């Protein structure tokens, strides 16, 4: 009797609810999140920081050490390299701190659909320094928390800063024209021209 009965078992579109497994060093998350500056009429296209920081308060429910890498997709650091922040989070632990963003340059005008006030953050998460031991895992295991941009001081800003109307009320201007005291009789000024010479460091017409 050479007849046999073979079985082939396969799954597709499966998702994990819970179980036990050894988590190897690997990337398990990659998402892009857009950031829109909440401004009024201003449309900023380039932002160069003199000082600034990214503050974070993160918690991990994952049983291995994780690394969260935040990349400013349109940003460069002081050396001209891609602007990235790496945050190590211990197993089932938390990470609280800040990352220096001084001298960073962020382009906010590269999205054709909205060429101002917008940049993107990419979040990549990795299991690092895995113990290789069997650990309980569940679909609810995640990294949660918050990040904030704080203490921004700007070195350079480029864009449209809105339209402002200033009411320059009339006033008297005393001119010290002593030579007029030496002129007698009547004279008339035809088509007089007055030039106002101003100076500003705003980089905009005034």
Coordinates of C-alpha atoms in Angstrom, one line a residue:
X1 CA 0.0 0.0 0.0
X2 CA 1.8 3.1 -1.3
X3 CA -1.2 5.4 -1.2
X4 CA -0.7 8.4 1.1
X5 CA -2.8 11.4 2.0
X6 CA -1.0 14.8 1.9
X7 CA -2.2 17.9 3.6
X8 CA -1.0 21.5 2.9
X9 CA -1.9 24.2 5.3
X10 CA -1.4 27.9 4.6
X11 CA -2.7 31.2 5.9
X12 CA -3.0 34.6 4.5
X13 CA -4.0 38.1 5.7
X14 CA -3.4 37.0 9.2
X15 CA -2.9 39.3 12.2
X16 CA -1.5 38.5 15.6
X17 CA -3.7 38.8 18.7
X18 CA -1.3 37.4 21.3
X19 CA 1.2 34.7 21.9
X20 CA 4.8 34.0 22.8
X21 CA 7.8 34.6 20.6
X22 CA 11.4 35.7 20.5
X23 CA 11.7 39.2 19.0
X24 CA 14.8 39.6 16.9
X25 CA 16.5 42.9 16.1
X26 CA 14.2 44.3 13.4
X27 CA 12.1 47.2 12.2
X28 CA 8.5 46.9 13.1
X29 CA 7.1 50.4 12.3
X30 CA 7.4 53.0 9.6
X31 CA 4.8 55.8 9.3
X32 CA 4.9 59.4 8.0
X33 CA 3.0 62.1 9.8
X34 CA 2.5 65.6 8.2
X35 CA 3.0 68.7 10.4
X36 CA 1.1 71.9 9.5
X37 CA 2.1 75.2 11.2
X38 CA -1.1 76.8 12.6
X39 CA -0.6 80.4 11.3
X40 CA -2.9 83.2 10.3
X41 CA -2.0 84.7 6.9
X42 CA 1.7 83.9 7.0
X43 CA 3.1 81.3 4.5
X44 CA 6.5 80.1 5.6
X45 CA 8.7 78.2 3.1
X46 CA 12.1 78.1 4.8
X47 CA 12.8 78.0 8.6
X48 CA 16.3 78.1 10.0
X49 CA 16.7 77.7 13.7
X50 CA 19.2 79.5 15.9
X51 CA 18.0 77.5 18.9
X52 CA 15.3 74.9 19.6
X53 CA 14.6 71.5 21.0
X54 CA 12.3 68.5 20.6
X55 CA 11.0 67.3 24.0
X56 CA 9.6 63.8 24.3
X57 CA 7.8 61.7 26.9
X58 CA 7.4 58.1 25.6
X59 CA 6.3 54.8 27.1
X60 CA 6.8 51.3 25.6
X61 CA 4.7 48.2 26.3
X62 CA 7.1 46.0 24.3
X63 CA 9.2 43.5 26.2
X64 CA 12.4 44.3 24.4
X65 CA 14.5 47.5 24.1
X66 CA 13.2 49.7 21.3
X67 CA 14.7 52.6 19.3
X68 CA 12.3 55.2 17.9
X69 CA 13.9 57.2 15.1
X70 CA 12.2 60.5 14.1
X71 CA 13.3 62.0 10.8
X72 CA 12.5 65.5 9.6
X73 CA 12.0 64.5 5.9
X74 CA 12.6 68.1 4.6
X75 CA 15.2 69.0 7.3
X76 CA 19.0 69.1 7.6
X77 CA 21.2 69.5 10.6
X78 CA 24.1 71.9 11.1
X79 CA 26.4 69.6 9.0
X80 CA 23.9 69.4 6.1
X81 CA 23.0 65.8 6.9
X82 CA 19.4 64.5 7.3
X83 CA 17.9 65.8 10.5
X84 CA 17.2 62.8 12.8
X85 CA 16.4 62.2 16.4
X86 CA 17.0 58.7 18.0
X87 CA 15.3 57.8 21.2
X88 CA 16.1 54.5 23.1
X89 CA 13.3 53.1 25.2
X90 CA 13.9 50.3 27.7
X91 CA 11.8 47.2 27.8
X92 CA 8.3 48.0 29.2
X93 CA 9.7 51.3 30.2
X94 CA 9.7 55.0 29.4
X95 CA 12.0 57.7 28.0
X96 CA 11.8 61.4 28.9
X97 CA 14.1 64.0 27.6
X98 CA 14.9 66.4 24.8
X99 CA 17.0 66.6 21.6
X100 CA 18.8 69.7 20.4
X101 CA 17.6 71.1 17.1
X102 CA 19.8 74.2 17.1
X103 CA 21.0 75.4 13.6
X104 CA 18.6 73.0 11.8
X105 CA 17.1 74.0 8.5
X106 CA 13.6 72.9 7.6
X107 CA 12.0 73.4 4.2
X108 CA 8.2 74.0 4.5
X109 CA 7.5 74.7 0.8
X110 CA 8.2 71.4 -1.0
X111 CA 4.7 69.9 -1.1
X112 CA 3.1 70.9 -4.4
X113 CA -0.4 70.7 -2.9
X114 CA 0.5 73.1 -0.1
X115 CA 3.9 74.8 -0.8
X116 CA 4.1 76.5 2.6
X117 CA 3.8 75.9 6.4
X118 CA 4.1 72.1 6.0
X119 CA 6.8 69.4 6.6
X120 CA 6.7 65.7 7.3
X121 CA 8.0 63.5 10.2
X122 CA 8.9 59.9 9.6
X123 CA 8.6 57.6 12.6
X124 CA 10.7 54.3 12.4
X125 CA 10.7 51.9 15.3
X126 CA 13.2 49.0 15.8
X127 CA 13.7 46.2 18.3
X128 CA 17.4 46.5 19.4
X129 CA 19.7 44.5 21.7
X130 CA 17.2 41.7 21.7
X131 CA 17.7 39.1 24.4
X132 CA 16.6 36.3 22.1
X133 CA 14.4 34.8 24.8
X134 CA 10.7 33.9 24.4
X135 CA 8.5 36.8 25.5
X136 CA 4.8 37.3 25.6
X137 CA 3.5 39.6 22.8
X138 CA 0.2 41.1 22.0
X139 CA -1.4 43.3 19.3
X140 CA -1.9 45.9 22.0
X141 CA 1.9 46.3 22.5
X142 CA 2.8 49.8 21.4
X143 CA 4.9 52.9 21.9
X144 CA 2.8 55.8 23.2
X145 CA 3.5 59.3 24.4
X146 CA 4.0 62.9 23.1
X147 CA 6.6 65.1 21.5
X148 CA 6.8 68.9 21.6
X149 CA 8.8 71.6 19.8
X150 CA 10.0 74.1 22.4
X151 CA 12.2 77.2 22.8
X152 CA 12.4 78.0 19.1
X153 CA 14.5 81.1 18.2
X154 CA 14.9 81.8 14.5
X155 CA 18.0 82.7 12.6
X156 CA 16.3 83.1 9.2
X157 CA 12.7 82.8 7.9
X158 CA 11.6 83.0 4.3
X159 CA 8.0 83.3 3.1
X160 CA 5.0 85.6 2.9
X161 CA 4.3 87.4 6.2
X162 CA 0.8 88.7 5.4
X163 CA -0.4 92.2 4.6
X164 CA -0.5 94.8 7.4
X165 CA -1.9 98.3 7.2
X166 CA -0.4 101.0 9.4
X167 CA -2.2 104.4 9.9
X168 CA 0.4 107.1 9.8
X169 CA -1.5 110.0 11.2
X170 CA -0.5 113.5 10.1
X171 CA 1.9 115.6 12.1
X172 CA 4.0 118.7 12.0
X173 CA 7.6 118.4 10.9
X174 CA 10.0 121.2 11.8
X175 CA 12.7 121.7 9.2
X176 CA 15.8 123.6 10.2
X177 CA 16.4 125.5 7.0
X178 CA 18.5 128.5 8.1
X179 CA 19.3 129.6 4.6
X180 CA 15.6 130.8 4.2
X181 CA 16.4 133.6 6.6
X182 CA 18.7 135.1 4.1
X183 CA 16.2 135.1 1.3
X184 CA 13.8 138.0 0.9
X185 CA 10.8 138.4 -1.4
X186 CA 8.4 135.8 -2.8
X187 CA 9.4 132.4 -4.3
X188 CA 7.4 129.4 -5.3
X189 CA 8.2 125.6 -5.3
X190 CA 7.0 123.8 -8.5
X191 CA 6.3 120.0 -8.2
X192 CA 8.2 119.6 -4.9
X193 CA 9.6 116.1 -4.2
X194 CA 10.1 114.6 -0.7
X195 CA 12.2 111.5 -0.2
X196 CA 11.9 109.4 2.9
X197 CA 15.0 107.3 3.5
X198 CA 14.4 104.3 5.8
X199 CA 16.4 101.4 7.1
X200 CA 15.2 98.1 8.5
X201 CA 16.6 94.6 9.1
X202 CA 13.3 92.7 8.4
X203 CA 14.2 91.7 4.8
X204 CA 10.8 93.0 3.6
X205 CA 9.7 96.2 1.8
X206 CA 8.9 99.0 4.2

